[in-house]
Amino acid sequence: MVGIHIVASAAVGKIEFRRHAPTCSGASAGRKGMRPVDFAMEGVHDTDIYNAELLEAGMEFAGPAIIEDSSSAVVMRPGDKAAIDCYGNIEICAFH
């Protein structure tokens, strides 16, 4: 039986976040459809479905909504408000 233990290190550069100027496009540019979604306590609502990769800085919209990308989904309940910031983050305000 042979045991091997390897330790490695590497220099990694500092991550630099790119700021994006707000767009004049409405959030409808990222909307890919609508489907009924059951929100348990709030019931079934027709829900906007957004492609996260098409959302740009300055876009705003209200829930109910689902924001999908290739590896995850963000669910916004009815009454939630979302805004895309200059770094592409989704800022959600929930009023529940």
mmCIF file as gemmi writes it, N, C-alpha and C atoms, coordinates in Angstrom:
data_model
loop_
_atom_site.group_PDB
_atom_site.id
_atom_site.type_symbol
_atom_site.label_atom_id
_atom_site.label_alt_id
_atom_site.label_comp_id
_atom_site.label_asym_id
_atom_site.label_entity_id
_atom_site.label_seq_id
_atom_site.pdbx_PDB_ins_code
_atom_site.Cartn_x
_atom_site.Cartn_y
_atom_site.Cartn_z
_atom_site.occupancy
_atom_site.B_iso_or_equiv
_atom_site.pdbx_formal_charge
_atom_site.auth_seq_id
_atom_site.auth_asym_id
_atom_site.pdbx_PDB_model_num
ATOM 1 N N . MET Axp A 1 ? 0.851 -1.169 0 1 0 ? 1 A 1
ATOM 2 C CA . MET Axp A 1 ? 0 0 0 1 0 ? 1 A 1
ATOM 3 C C . MET Axp A 1 ? 0.9 1.236 0 1 0 ? 1 A 1
ATOM 4 N N . VAL Axp A 2 ? 0.573 2.175 -0.851 1 0 ? 2 A 1
ATOM 5 C CA . VAL Axp A 2 ? 1.344 3.413 -0.955 1 0 ? 2 A 1
ATOM 6 C C . VAL Axp A 2 ? 0.411 4.582 -0.681 1 0 ? 2 A 1
ATOM 7 N N . GLY Axp A 3 ? 0.837 5.509 0.162 1 0 ? 3 A 1
ATOM 8 C CA . GLY Axp A 3 ? 0.057 6.714 0.443 1 0 ? 3 A 1
ATOM 9 C C . GLY Axp A 3 ? 0.791 7.934 -0.07 1 0 ? 3 A 1
ATOM 10 N N . ILE Axp A 4 ? 0.067 8.782 -0.728 1 0 ? 4 A 1
ATOM 11 C CA . ILE Axp A 4 ? 0.682 9.999 -1.255 1 0 ? 4 A 1
ATOM 12 C C . ILE Axp A 4 ? -0.118 11.199 -0.764 1 0 ? 4 A 1
ATOM 13 N N . HIS Axp A 5 ? 0.603 12.222 -0.318 1 0 ? 5 A 1
ATOM 14 C CA . HIS Axp A 5 ? -0.023 13.466 0.121 1 0 ? 5 A 1
ATOM 15 C C . HIS Axp A 5 ? 0.636 14.598 -0.654 1 0 ? 5 A 1
ATOM 16 N N . ILE Axp A 6 ? -0.169 15.351 -1.39 1 0 ? 6 A 1
ATOM 17 C CA . ILE Axp A 6 ? 0.363 16.44 -2.205 1 0 ? 6 A 1
ATOM 18 C C . ILE Axp A 6 ? -0.215 17.761 -1.723 1 0 ? 6 A 1
ATOM 19 N N . VAL Axp A 7 ? 0.649 18.755 -1.595 1 0 ? 7 A 1
ATOM 20 C CA . VAL Axp A 7 ? 0.222 20.115 -1.246 1 0 ? 7 A 1
ATOM 21 C C . VAL Axp A 7 ? 0.706 21.026 -2.362 1 0 ? 7 A 1
ATOM 22 N N . ALA Axp A 8 ? -0.198 21.857 -2.874 1 0 ? 8 A 1
ATOM 23 C CA . ALA Axp A 8 ? 0.176 22.767 -3.961 1 0 ? 8 A 1
ATOM 24 C C . ALA Axp A 8 ? -0.367 24.158 -3.659 1 0 ? 8 A 1
ATOM 25 N N . SER Axp A 9 ? 0.296 25.147 -4.2 1 0 ? 9 A 1
ATOM 26 C CA . SER Axp A 9 ? -0.209 26.511 -4.069 1 0 ? 9 A 1
ATOM 27 C C . SER Axp A 9 ? 0.049 27.25 -5.369 1 0 ? 9 A 1
ATOM 28 N N . ALA Axp A 10 ? -0.735 28.295 -5.603 1 0 ? 10 A 1
ATOM 29 C CA . ALA Axp A 10 ? -0.579 29.086 -6.819 1 0 ? 10 A 1
ATOM 30 C C . ALA Axp A 10 ? -1.008 30.515 -6.535 1 0 ? 10 A 1
ATOM 31 N N . ALA Axp A 11 ? -0.371 31.431 -7.189 1 0 ? 11 A 1
ATOM 32 C CA . ALA Axp A 11 ? -0.756 32.835 -7.06 1 0 ? 11 A 1
ATOM 33 C C . ALA Axp A 11 ? -2 33.073 -7.91 1 0 ? 11 A 1
ATOM 34 N N . VAL Axp A 12 ? -2.985 33.702 -7.307 1 0 ? 12 A 1
ATOM 35 C CA . VAL Axp A 12 ? -4.226 33.997 -7.998 1 0 ? 12 A 1
ATOM 36 C C . VAL Axp A 12 ? -4.425 35.504 -7.962 1 0 ? 12 A 1
ATOM 37 N N . GLY Axp A 13 ? -4.715 36.082 -9.1 1 0 ? 13 A 1
ATOM 38 C CA . GLY Axp A 13 ? -4.921 37.53 -9.168 1 0 ? 13 A 1
ATOM 39 C C . GLY Axp A 13 ? -6.199 37.953 -8.47 1 0 ? 13 A 1
ATOM 40 N N . LYS Axp A 14 ? -6.262 39.207 -8.141 1 0 ? 14 A 1
ATOM 41 C CA . LYS Axp A 14 ? -7.434 39.772 -7.488 1 0 ? 14 A 1
ATOM 42 C C . LYS Axp A 14 ? -8.591 39.842 -8.487 1 0 ? 14 A 1
ATOM 43 N N . ILE Axp A 15 ? -9.759 39.45 -8.032 1 0 ? 15 A 1
ATOM 44 C CA . ILE Axp A 15 ? -10.941 39.519 -8.881 1 0 ? 15 A 1
ATOM 45 C C . ILE Axp A 15 ? -11.355 40.977 -9.017 1 0 ? 15 A 1
ATOM 46 N N . GLU Axp A 16 ? -11.597 41.386 -10.228 1 0 ? 16 A 1
ATOM 47 C CA . GLU Axp A 16 ? -12.081 42.732 -10.474 1 0 ? 16 A 1
ATOM 48 C C . GLU Axp A 16 ? -13.481 42.641 -11.068 1 0 ? 16 A 1
ATOM 49 N N . PHE Axp A 17 ? -14.417 43.287 -10.401 1 0 ? 17 A 1
ATOM 50 C CA . PHE Axp A 17 ? -15.795 43.276 -10.858 1 0 ? 17 A 1
ATOM 51 C C . PHE Axp A 17 ? -16.014 44.412 -11.848 1 0 ? 17 A 1
ATOM 52 N N . ARG Axp A 18 ? -16.645 44.085 -12.953 1 0 ? 18 A 1
ATOM 53 C CA . ARG Axp A 18 ? -16.93 45.104 -13.972 1 0 ? 18 A 1
ATOM 54 C C . ARG Axp A 18 ? -18.285 45.736 -13.692 1 0 ? 18 A 1
ATOM 55 N N . ARG Axp A 19 ? -18.312 47.052 -13.683 1 0 ? 19 A 1
ATOM 56 C CA . ARG Axp A 19 ? -19.563 47.794 -13.545 1 0 ? 19 A 1
ATOM 57 C C . ARG Axp A 19 ? -20.2 47.927 -14.926 1 0 ? 19 A 1
ATOM 58 N N . HIS Axp A 20 ? -21.508 47.838 -14.959 1 0 ? 20 A 1
ATOM 59 C CA . HIS Axp A 20 ? -22.253 47.999 -16.199 1 0 ? 20 A 1
ATOM 60 C C . HIS Axp A 20 ? -23.139 49.225 -16.074 1 0 ? 20 A 1
ATOM 61 N N . ALA Axp A 21 ? -23.175 50.02 -17.106 1 0 ? 21 A 1
ATOM 62 C CA . ALA Axp A 21 ? -24.055 51.189 -17.109 1 0 ? 21 A 1
ATOM 63 C C . ALA Axp A 21 ? -25.502 50.726 -17.192 1 0 ? 21 A 1
ATOM 64 N N . PRO Axp A 22 ? -26.39 51.436 -16.51 1 0 ? 22 A 1
ATOM 65 C CA . PRO Axp A 22 ? -27.818 51.071 -16.59 1 0 ? 22 A 1
ATOM 66 C C . PRO Axp A 22 ? -28.294 51.086 -18.042 1 0 ? 22 A 1
ATOM 67 N N . THR Axp A 23 ? -29.159 50.156 -18.346 1 0 ? 23 A 1
ATOM 68 C CA . THR Axp A 23 ? -29.7 50.047 -19.693 1 0 ? 23 A 1
ATOM 69 C C . THR Axp A 23 ? -31.018 50.807 -19.785 1 0 ? 23 A 1
ATOM 70 N N . CYS Axp A 24 ? -31.375 51.153 -20.963 1 0 ? 24 A 1
ATOM 71 C CA . CYS Axp A 24 ? -32.674 51.803 -21.179 1 0 ? 24 A 1
ATOM 72 C C . CYS Axp A 24 ? -33.742 50.768 -21.524 1 0 ? 24 A 1
ATOM 73 N N . SER Axp A 25 ? -33.325 49.512 -21.638 1 0 ? 25 A 1
ATOM 74 C CA . SER Axp A 25 ? -34.265 48.438 -21.96 1 0 ? 25 A 1
ATOM 75 C C . SER Axp A 25 ? -35.13 48.11 -20.752 1 0 ? 25 A 1
ATOM 76 N N . GLY Axp A 26 ? -36.342 47.744 -21.024 1 0 ? 26 A 1
ATOM 77 C CA . GLY Axp A 26 ? -37.216 47.275 -19.956 1 0 ? 26 A 1
ATOM 78 C C . GLY Axp A 26 ? -36.932 45.819 -19.665 1 0 ? 26 A 1
ATOM 79 N N . ALA Axp A 27 ? -37.403 45.341 -18.524 1 0 ? 27 A 1
ATOM 80 C CA . ALA Axp A 27 ? -37.168 43.954 -18.13 1 0 ? 27 A 1
ATOM 81 C C . ALA Axp A 27 ? -37.818 42.972 -19.1 1 0 ? 27 A 1
ATOM 82 N N . SER Axp A 28 ? -38.754 43.443 -19.909 1 0 ? 28 A 1
ATOM 83 C CA . SER Axp A 28 ? -39.398 42.543 -20.871 1 0 ? 28 A 1
ATOM 84 C C . SER Axp A 28 ? -38.387 41.951 -21.852 1 0 ? 28 A 1
ATOM 85 N N . ALA Axp A 29 ? -37.228 42.609 -22.017 1 0 ? 29 A 1
ATOM 86 C CA . ALA Axp A 29 ? -36.178 42.074 -22.89 1 0 ? 29 A 1
ATOM 87 C C . ALA Axp A 29 ? -35.641 40.742 -22.362 1 0 ? 29 A 1
ATOM 88 N N . GLY Axp A 30 ? -35.748 40.502 -21.067 1 0 ? 30 A 1
ATOM 89 C CA . GLY Axp A 30 ? -35.281 39.257 -20.467 1 0 ? 30 A 1
ATOM 90 C C . GLY Axp A 30 ? -36.389 38.257 -20.204 1 0 ? 30 A 1
ATOM 91 N N . ARG Axp A 31 ? -37.63 38.65 -20.499 1 0 ? 31 A 1
ATOM 92 C CA . ARG Axp A 31 ? -38.785 37.782 -20.232 1 0 ? 31 A 1
ATOM 93 C C . ARG Axp A 31 ? -38.892 36.737 -21.323 1 0 ? 31 A 1
ATOM 94 N N . LYS Axp A 32 ? -38.994 35.467 -20.901 1 0 ? 32 A 1
ATOM 95 C CA . LYS Axp A 32 ? -39.084 34.401 -21.896 1 0 ? 32 A 1
ATOM 96 C C . LYS Axp A 32 ? -40.425 33.688 -21.907 1 0 ? 32 A 1
ATOM 97 N N . GLY Axp A 33 ? -41.334 34.093 -21.035 1 0 ? 33 A 1
ATOM 98 C CA . GLY Axp A 33 ? -42.651 33.482 -21.04 1 0 ? 33 A 1
ATOM 99 C C . GLY Axp A 33 ? -43.372 33.652 -19.723 1 0 ? 33 A 1
ATOM 100 N N . MET Axp A 34 ? -44.455 32.877 -19.598 1 0 ? 34 A 1
ATOM 101 C CA . MET Axp A 34 ? -45.28 32.913 -18.394 1 0 ? 34 A 1
ATOM 102 C C . MET Axp A 34 ? -45.855 31.524 -18.175 1 0 ? 34 A 1
ATOM 103 N N . ARG Axp A 35 ? -46.008 31.136 -16.911 1 0 ? 35 A 1
ATOM 104 C CA . ARG Axp A 35 ? -46.663 29.87 -16.612 1 0 ? 35 A 1
ATOM 105 C C . ARG Axp A 35 ? -47.296 29.955 -15.23 1 0 ? 35 A 1
ATOM 106 N N . PRO Axp A 36 ? -48.309 29.144 -14.968 1 0 ? 36 A 1
ATOM 107 C CA . PRO Axp A 36 ? -48.926 29.148 -13.64 1 0 ? 36 A 1
ATOM 108 C C . PRO Axp A 36 ? -47.997 28.473 -12.624 1 0 ? 36 A 1
ATOM 109 N N . VAL Axp A 37 ? -47.858 29.103 -11.453 1 0 ? 37 A 1
ATOM 110 C CA . VAL Axp A 37 ? -47.016 28.568 -10.379 1 0 ? 37 A 1
ATOM 111 C C . VAL Axp A 37 ? -47.818 28.607 -9.087 1 0 ? 37 A 1
ATOM 112 N N . ASP Axp A 38 ? -47.758 27.524 -8.311 1 0 ? 38 A 1
ATOM 113 C CA . ASP Axp A 38 ? -48.453 27.44 -7.023 1 0 ? 38 A 1
ATOM 114 C C . ASP Axp A 38 ? -47.529 27.959 -5.933 1 0 ? 38 A 1
ATOM 115 N N . PHE Axp A 39 ? -47.897 29.072 -5.304 1 0 ? 39 A 1
ATOM 116 C CA . PHE Axp A 39 ? -47.109 29.69 -4.246 1 0 ? 39 A 1
ATOM 117 C C . PHE Axp A 39 ? -47.658 29.344 -2.859 1 0 ? 39 A 1
ATOM 118 N N . ALA Axp A 40 ? -48.239 28.184 -2.706 1 0 ? 40 A 1
ATOM 119 C CA . ALA Axp A 40 ? -48.756 27.672 -1.433 1 0 ? 40 A 1
ATOM 120 C C . ALA Axp A 40 ? -49.737 28.65 -0.795 1 0 ? 40 A 1
ATOM 121 N N . MET Axp A 41 ? -49.281 29.462 0.139 1 0 ? 41 A 1
ATOM 122 C CA . MET Axp A 41 ? -50.168 30.364 0.881 1 0 ? 41 A 1
ATOM 123 C C . MET Axp A 41 ? -50.8 31.43 -0.029 1 0 ? 41 A 1
ATOM 124 N N . GLU Axp A 42 ? -50.102 31.843 -1.078 1 0 ? 42 A 1
ATOM 125 C CA . GLU Axp A 42 ? -50.618 32.87 -1.981 1 0 ? 42 A 1
ATOM 126 C C . GLU Axp A 42 ? -51.451 32.284 -3.119 1 0 ? 42 A 1
ATOM 127 N N . GLY Axp A 43 ? -51.457 30.967 -3.27 1 0 ? 43 A 1
ATOM 128 C CA . GLY Axp A 43 ? -52.218 30.311 -4.32 1 0 ? 43 A 1
ATOM 129 C C . GLY Axp A 43 ? -51.482 30.285 -5.652 1 0 ? 43 A 1
ATOM 130 N N . VAL Axp A 44 ? -52.213 29.919 -6.695 1 0 ? 44 A 1
ATOM 131 C CA . VAL Axp A 44 ? -51.648 29.797 -8.035 1 0 ? 44 A 1
ATOM 132 C C . VAL Axp A 44 ? -51.715 31.16 -8.728 1 0 ? 44 A 1
ATOM 133 N N . HIS Axp A 45 ? -50.588 31.569 -9.31 1 0 ? 45 A 1
ATOM 134 C CA . HIS Axp A 45 ? -50.504 32.845 -10.031 1 0 ? 45 A 1
ATOM 135 C C . HIS Axp A 45 ? -49.835 32.618 -11.381 1 0 ? 45 A 1
ATOM 136 N N . ASP Axp A 46 ? -50.321 33.346 -12.408 1 0 ? 46 A 1
ATOM 137 C CA . ASP Axp A 46 ? -49.588 33.391 -13.667 1 0 ? 46 A 1
ATOM 138 C C . ASP Axp A 46 ? -48.29 34.121 -13.373 1 0 ? 46 A 1
ATOM 139 N N . THR Axp A 47 ? -47.158 33.494 -13.694 1 0 ? 47 A 1
ATOM 140 C CA . THR Axp A 47 ? -45.845 33.966 -13.257 1 0 ? 47 A 1
ATOM 141 C C . THR Axp A 47 ? -44.93 34.218 -14.444 1 0 ? 47 A 1
ATOM 142 N N . ASP Axp A 48 ? -44.318 35.423 -14.473 1 0 ? 48 A 1
ATOM 143 C CA . ASP Axp A 48 ? -43.349 35.753 -15.52 1 0 ? 48 A 1
ATOM 144 C C . ASP Axp A 48 ? -42.082 34.936 -15.309 1 0 ? 48 A 1
ATOM 145 N N . ILE Axp A 49 ? -41.526 34.424 -16.404 1 0 ? 49 A 1
ATOM 146 C CA . ILE Axp A 49 ? -40.279 33.669 -16.375 1 0 ? 49 A 1
ATOM 147 C C . ILE Axp A 49 ? -39.223 34.506 -17.101 1 0 ? 49 A 1
ATOM 148 N N . TYR Axp A 50 ? -38.092 34.751 -16.425 1 0 ? 50 A 1
ATOM 149 C CA . TYR Axp A 50 ? -37.019 35.577 -16.987 1 0 ? 50 A 1
ATOM 150 C C . TYR Axp A 50 ? -35.757 34.753 -17.201 1 0 ? 50 A 1
ATOM 151 N N . ASN Axp A 51 ? -35.014 35.088 -18.246 1 0 ? 51 A 1
ATOM 152 C CA . ASN Axp A 51 ? -33.701 34.506 -18.518 1 0 ? 51 A 1
ATOM 153 C C . ASN Axp A 51 ? -32.679 35.405 -17.826 1 0 ? 51 A 1
ATOM 154 N N . ALA Axp A 52 ? -32.008 34.923 -16.778 1 0 ? 52 A 1
ATOM 155 C CA . ALA Axp A 52 ? -31.071 35.726 -15.995 1 0 ? 52 A 1
ATOM 156 C C . ALA Axp A 52 ? -29.957 36.313 -16.861 1 0 ? 52 A 1
ATOM 157 N N . GLU Axp A 53 ? -29.554 35.602 -17.891 1 0 ? 53 A 1
ATOM 158 C CA . GLU Axp A 53 ? -28.451 36.069 -18.733 1 0 ? 53 A 1
ATOM 159 C C . GLU Axp A 53 ? -28.83 37.285 -19.577 1 0 ? 53 A 1
ATOM 160 N N . LEU Axp A 54 ? -30.134 37.555 -19.72 1 0 ? 54 A 1
ATOM 161 C CA . LEU Axp A 54 ? -30.582 38.689 -20.525 1 0 ? 54 A 1
ATOM 162 C C . LEU Axp A 54 ? -30.957 39.905 -19.682 1 0 ? 54 A 1
ATOM 163 N N . LEU Axp A 55 ? -30.897 39.757 -18.359 1 0 ? 55 A 1
ATOM 164 C CA . LEU Axp A 55 ? -31.22 40.885 -17.486 1 0 ? 55 A 1
ATOM 165 C C . LEU Axp A 55 ? -30.012 41.801 -17.373 1 0 ? 55 A 1
ATOM 166 N N . GLU Axp A 56 ? -30.246 43.097 -17.472 1 0 ? 56 A 1
ATOM 167 C CA . GLU Axp A 56 ? -29.16 44.076 -17.48 1 0 ? 56 A 1
ATOM 168 C C . GLU Axp A 56 ? -29.336 45.096 -16.367 1 0 ? 56 A 1
ATOM 169 N N . ALA Axp A 57 ? -28.244 45.801 -16.063 1 0 ? 57 A 1
ATOM 170 C CA . ALA Axp A 57 ? -28.25 46.823 -15.019 1 0 ? 57 A 1
ATOM 171 C C . ALA Axp A 57 ? -29.37 47.83 -15.258 1 0 ? 57 A 1
ATOM 172 N N . GLY Axp A 58 ? -30.08 48.157 -14.198 1 0 ? 58 A 1
ATOM 173 C CA . GLY Axp A 58 ? -31.149 49.138 -14.263 1 0 ? 58 A 1
ATOM 174 C C . GLY Axp A 58 ? -32.527 48.557 -14.491 1 0 ? 58 A 1
ATOM 175 N N . MET Axp A 59 ? -32.624 47.289 -14.865 1 0 ? 59 A 1
ATOM 176 C CA . MET Axp A 59 ? -33.936 46.683 -15.085 1 0 ? 59 A 1
ATOM 177 C C . MET Axp A 59 ? -34.622 46.443 -13.755 1 0 ? 59 A 1
ATOM 178 N N . GLU Axp A 60 ? -35.937 46.661 -13.727 1 0 ? 60 A 1
ATOM 179 C CA . GLU Axp A 60 ? -36.744 46.439 -12.525 1 0 ? 60 A 1
ATOM 180 C C . GLU Axp A 60 ? -38.028 45.737 -12.925 1 0 ? 60 A 1
ATOM 181 N N . PHE Axp A 61 ? -38.539 44.888 -12.025 1 0 ? 61 A 1
ATOM 182 C CA . PHE Axp A 61 ? -39.808 44.215 -12.263 1 0 ? 61 A 1
ATOM 183 C C . PHE Axp A 61 ? -40.346 43.696 -10.936 1 0 ? 61 A 1
ATOM 184 N N . ALA Axp A 62 ? -41.611 43.279 -10.962 1 0 ? 62 A 1
ATOM 185 C CA . ALA Axp A 62 ? -42.275 42.813 -9.743 1 0 ? 62 A 1
ATOM 186 C C . ALA Axp A 62 ? -42.669 41.347 -9.884 1 0 ? 62 A 1
ATOM 187 N N . GLY Axp A 63 ? -42.783 40.68 -8.728 1 0 ? 63 A 1
ATOM 188 C CA . GLY Axp A 63 ? -43.217 39.298 -8.698 1 0 ? 63 A 1
ATOM 189 C C . GLY Axp A 63 ? -44.727 39.223 -8.787 1 0 ? 63 A 1
ATOM 190 N N . PRO Axp A 64 ? -45.24 38.061 -9.063 1 0 ? 64 A 1
ATOM 191 C CA . PRO Axp A 64 ? -44.517 36.803 -9.052 1 0 ? 64 A 1
ATOM 192 C C . PRO Axp A 64 ? -43.648 36.64 -10.29 1 0 ? 64 A 1
ATOM 193 N N . ALA Axp A 65 ? -42.473 36.071 -10.089 1 0 ? 65 A 1
ATOM 194 C CA . ALA Axp A 65 ? -41.549 35.842 -11.192 1 0 ? 65 A 1
ATOM 195 C C . ALA Axp A 65 ? -40.564 34.733 -10.828 1 0 ? 65 A 1
ATOM 196 N N . ILE Axp A 66 ? -40.036 34.099 -11.85 1 0 ? 66 A 1
ATOM 197 C CA . ILE Axp A 66 ? -38.961 33.126 -11.687 1 0 ? 66 A 1
ATOM 198 C C . ILE Axp A 66 ? -37.845 33.56 -12.629 1 0 ? 66 A 1
ATOM 199 N N . ILE Axp A 67 ? -36.631 33.66 -12.086 1 0 ? 67 A 1
ATOM 200 C CA . ILE Axp A 67 ? -35.463 34.049 -12.874 1 0 ? 67 A 1
ATOM 201 C C . ILE Axp A 67 ? -34.603 32.801 -13.02 1 0 ? 67 A 1
ATOM 202 N N . GLU Axp A 68 ? -34.447 32.333 -14.265 1 0 ? 68 A 1
ATOM 203 C CA . GLU Axp A 68 ? -33.73 31.083 -14.516 1 0 ? 68 A 1
ATOM 204 C C . GLU Axp A 68 ? -32.393 31.339 -15.199 1 0 ? 68 A 1
ATOM 205 N N . ASP Axp A 69 ? -31.388 30.554 -14.808 1 0 ? 69 A 1
ATOM 206 C CA . ASP Axp A 69 ? -30.147 30.492 -15.579 1 0 ? 69 A 1
ATOM 207 C C . ASP Axp A 69 ? -29.788 29.022 -15.728 1 0 ? 69 A 1
ATOM 208 N N . SER Axp A 70 ? -28.623 28.737 -16.253 1 0 ? 70 A 1
ATOM 209 C CA . SER Axp A 70 ? -28.28 27.349 -16.561 1 0 ? 70 A 1
ATOM 210 C C . SER Axp A 70 ? -28.12 26.458 -15.332 1 0 ? 70 A 1
ATOM 211 N N . SER Axp A 71 ? -27.922 27.044 -14.151 1 0 ? 71 A 1
ATOM 212 C CA . SER Axp A 71 ? -27.668 26.209 -12.977 1 0 ? 71 A 1
ATOM 213 C C . SER Axp A 71 ? -28.564 26.486 -11.784 1 0 ? 71 A 1
ATOM 214 N N . SER Axp A 72 ? -29.469 27.471 -11.879 1 0 ? 72 A 1
ATOM 215 C CA . SER Axp A 72 ? -30.302 27.778 -10.717 1 0 ? 72 A 1
ATOM 216 C C . SER Axp A 72 ? -31.549 28.54 -11.132 1 0 ? 72 A 1
ATOM 217 N N . ALA Axp A 73 ? -32.426 28.736 -10.169 1 0 ? 73 A 1
ATOM 218 C CA . ALA Axp A 73 ? -33.631 29.528 -10.373 1 0 ? 73 A 1
ATOM 219 C C . ALA Axp A 73 ? -33.887 30.345 -9.11 1 0 ? 73 A 1
ATOM 220 N N . VAL Axp A 74 ? -34.301 31.593 -9.308 1 0 ? 74 A 1
ATOM 221 C CA . VAL Axp A 74 ? -34.669 32.469 -8.202 1 0 ? 74 A 1
ATOM 222 C C . VAL Axp A 74 ? -36.181 32.634 -8.272 1 0 ? 74 A 1
ATOM 223 N N . VAL Axp A 75 ? -36.869 32.352 -7.164 1 0 ? 75 A 1
ATOM 224 C CA . VAL Axp A 75 ? -38.32 32.46 -7.124 1 0 ? 75 A 1
ATOM 225 C C . VAL Axp A 75 ? -38.699 33.725 -6.366 1 0 ? 75 A 1
ATOM 226 N N . MET Axp A 76 ? -39.474 34.572 -7.026 1 0 ? 76 A 1
ATOM 227 C CA . MET Axp A 76 ? -39.99 35.793 -6.403 1 0 ? 76 A 1
ATOM 228 C C . MET Axp A 76 ? -41.483 35.613 -6.169 1 0 ? 76 A 1
ATOM 229 N N . ARG Axp A 77 ? -41.886 35.797 -4.934 1 0 ? 77 A 1
ATOM 230 C CA . ARG Axp A 77 ? -43.294 35.647 -4.588 1 0 ? 77 A 1
ATOM 231 C C . ARG Axp A 77 ? -44.096 36.864 -5.047 1 0 ? 77 A 1
ATOM 232 N N . PRO Axp A 78 ? -45.413 36.721 -5.13 1 0 ? 78 A 1
ATOM 233 C CA . PRO Axp A 78 ? -46.249 37.869 -5.484 1 0 ? 78 A 1
ATOM 234 C C . PRO Axp A 78 ? -45.983 39.029 -4.518 1 0 ? 78 A 1
ATOM 235 N N . GLY Axp A 79 ? -45.795 40.215 -5.08 1 0 ? 79 A 1
ATOM 236 C CA . GLY Axp A 79 ? -45.535 41.395 -4.257 1 0 ? 79 A 1
ATOM 237 C C . GLY Axp A 79 ? -44.066 41.735 -4.093 1 0 ? 79 A 1
ATOM 238 N N . ASP Axp A 80 ? -43.162 40.784 -4.376 1 0 ? 80 A 1
ATOM 239 C CA . ASP Axp A 80 ? -41.725 41.069 -4.3 1 0 ? 80 A 1
ATOM 240 C C . ASP Axp A 80 ? -41.347 42.035 -5.431 1 0 ? 80 A 1
ATOM 241 N N . LYS Axp A 81 ? -40.332 42.838 -5.199 1 0 ? 81 A 1
ATOM 242 C CA . LYS Axp A 81 ? -39.811 43.761 -6.209 1 0 ? 81 A 1
ATOM 243 C C . LYS Axp A 81 ? -38.341 43.425 -6.454 1 0 ? 81 A 1
ATOM 244 N N . ALA Axp A 82 ? -37.911 43.443 -7.722 1 0 ? 82 A 1
ATOM 245 C CA . ALA Axp A 82 ? -36.521 43.124 -8.063 1 0 ? 82 A 1
ATOM 246 C C . ALA Axp A 82 ? -35.908 44.244 -8.894 1 0 ? 82 A 1
ATOM 247 N N . ALA Axp A 83 ? -34.605 44.448 -8.713 1 0 ? 83 A 1
ATOM 248 C CA . ALA Axp A 83 ? -33.834 45.39 -9.512 1 0 ? 83 A 1
ATOM 249 C C . ALA Axp A 83 ? -32.478 44.754 -9.791 1 0 ? 83 A 1
ATOM 250 N N . ILE Axp A 84 ? -31.953 44.981 -10.981 1 0 ? 84 A 1
ATOM 251 C CA . ILE Axp A 84 ? -30.635 44.47 -11.351 1 0 ? 84 A 1
ATOM 252 C C . ILE Axp A 84 ? -29.644 45.609 -11.135 1 0 ? 84 A 1
ATOM 253 N N . ASP Axp A 85 ? -28.629 45.384 -10.289 1 0 ? 85 A 1
ATOM 254 C CA . ASP Axp A 85 ? -27.668 46.456 -9.989 1 0 ? 85 A 1
ATOM 255 C C . ASP Axp A 85 ? -26.563 46.517 -11.042 1 0 ? 85 A 1
ATOM 256 N N . CYS Axp A 86 ? -25.627 47.446 -10.874 1 0 ? 86 A 1
ATOM 257 C CA . CYS Axp A 86 ? -24.595 47.683 -11.889 1 0 ? 86 A 1
ATOM 258 C C . CYS Axp A 86 ? -23.588 46.536 -12.022 1 0 ? 86 A 1
ATOM 259 N N . TYR Axp A 87 ? -23.626 45.565 -11.111 1 0 ? 87 A 1
ATOM 260 C CA . TYR Axp A 87 ? -22.739 44.4 -11.206 1 0 ? 87 A 1
ATOM 261 C C . TYR Axp A 87 ? -23.482 43.149 -11.691 1 0 ? 87 A 1
ATOM 262 N N . GLY Axp A 88 ? -24.769 43.299 -11.983 1 0 ? 88 A 1
ATOM 263 C CA . GLY Axp A 88 ? -25.559 42.165 -12.447 1 0 ? 88 A 1
ATOM 264 C C . GLY Axp A 88 ? -26.223 41.381 -11.34 1 0 ? 88 A 1
ATOM 265 N N . ASN Axp A 89 ? -26.103 41.848 -10.094 1 0 ? 89 A 1
ATOM 266 C CA . ASN Axp A 89 ? -26.771 41.184 -8.971 1 0 ? 89 A 1
ATOM 267 C C . ASN Axp A 89 ? -28.262 41.45 -9.002 1 0 ? 89 A 1
ATOM 268 N N . ILE Axp A 90 ? -29.031 40.484 -8.543 1 0 ? 90 A 1
ATOM 269 C CA . ILE Axp A 90 ? -30.474 40.64 -8.437 1 0 ? 90 A 1
ATOM 270 C C . ILE Axp A 90 ? -30.776 41.068 -7.003 1 0 ? 90 A 1
ATOM 271 N N . GLU Axp A 91 ? -31.308 42.273 -6.841 1 0 ? 91 A 1
ATOM 272 C CA . GLU Axp A 91 ? -31.685 42.772 -5.517 1 0 ? 91 A 1
ATOM 273 C C . GLU Axp A 91 ? -33.188 42.607 -5.38 1 0 ? 91 A 1
ATOM 274 N N . ILE Axp A 92 ? -33.619 41.822 -4.392 1 0 ? 92 A 1
ATOM 275 C CA . ILE Axp A 92 ? -35.042 41.555 -4.212 1 0 ? 92 A 1
ATOM 276 C C . ILE Axp A 92 ? -35.486 42.123 -2.878 1 0 ? 92 A 1
ATOM 277 N N . CYS Axp A 93 ? -36.573 42.893 -2.924 1 0 ? 93 A 1
ATOM 278 C CA . CYS Axp A 93 ? -37.21 43.394 -1.71 1 0 ? 93 A 1
ATOM 279 C C . CYS Axp A 93 ? -38.499 42.598 -1.536 1 0 ? 93 A 1
ATOM 280 N N . ALA Axp A 94 ? -38.594 41.912 -0.408 1 0 ? 94 A 1
ATOM 281 C CA . ALA Axp A 94 ? -39.787 41.106 -0.123 1 0 ? 94 A 1
ATOM 282 C C . ALA Axp A 94 ? -40.635 41.848 0.896 1 0 ? 94 A 1
ATOM 283 N N . PHE Axp A 95 ? -41.899 41.976 0.598 1 0 ? 95 A 1
ATOM 284 C CA . PHE Axp A 95 ? -42.822 42.682 1.486 1 0 ? 95 A 1
ATOM 285 C C . PHE Axp A 95 ? -43.832 41.701 2.059 1 0 ? 95 A 1
ATOM 286 N N . HIS Axp A 96 ? -43.347 40.776 2.905 1 0 ? 96 A 1
ATOM 287 C CA . HIS Axp A 96 ? -44.24 39.763 3.478 1 0 ? 96 A 1
ATOM 288 C C . HIS Axp A 96 ? -44.1 39.754 4.971 1 0 ? 96 A 1
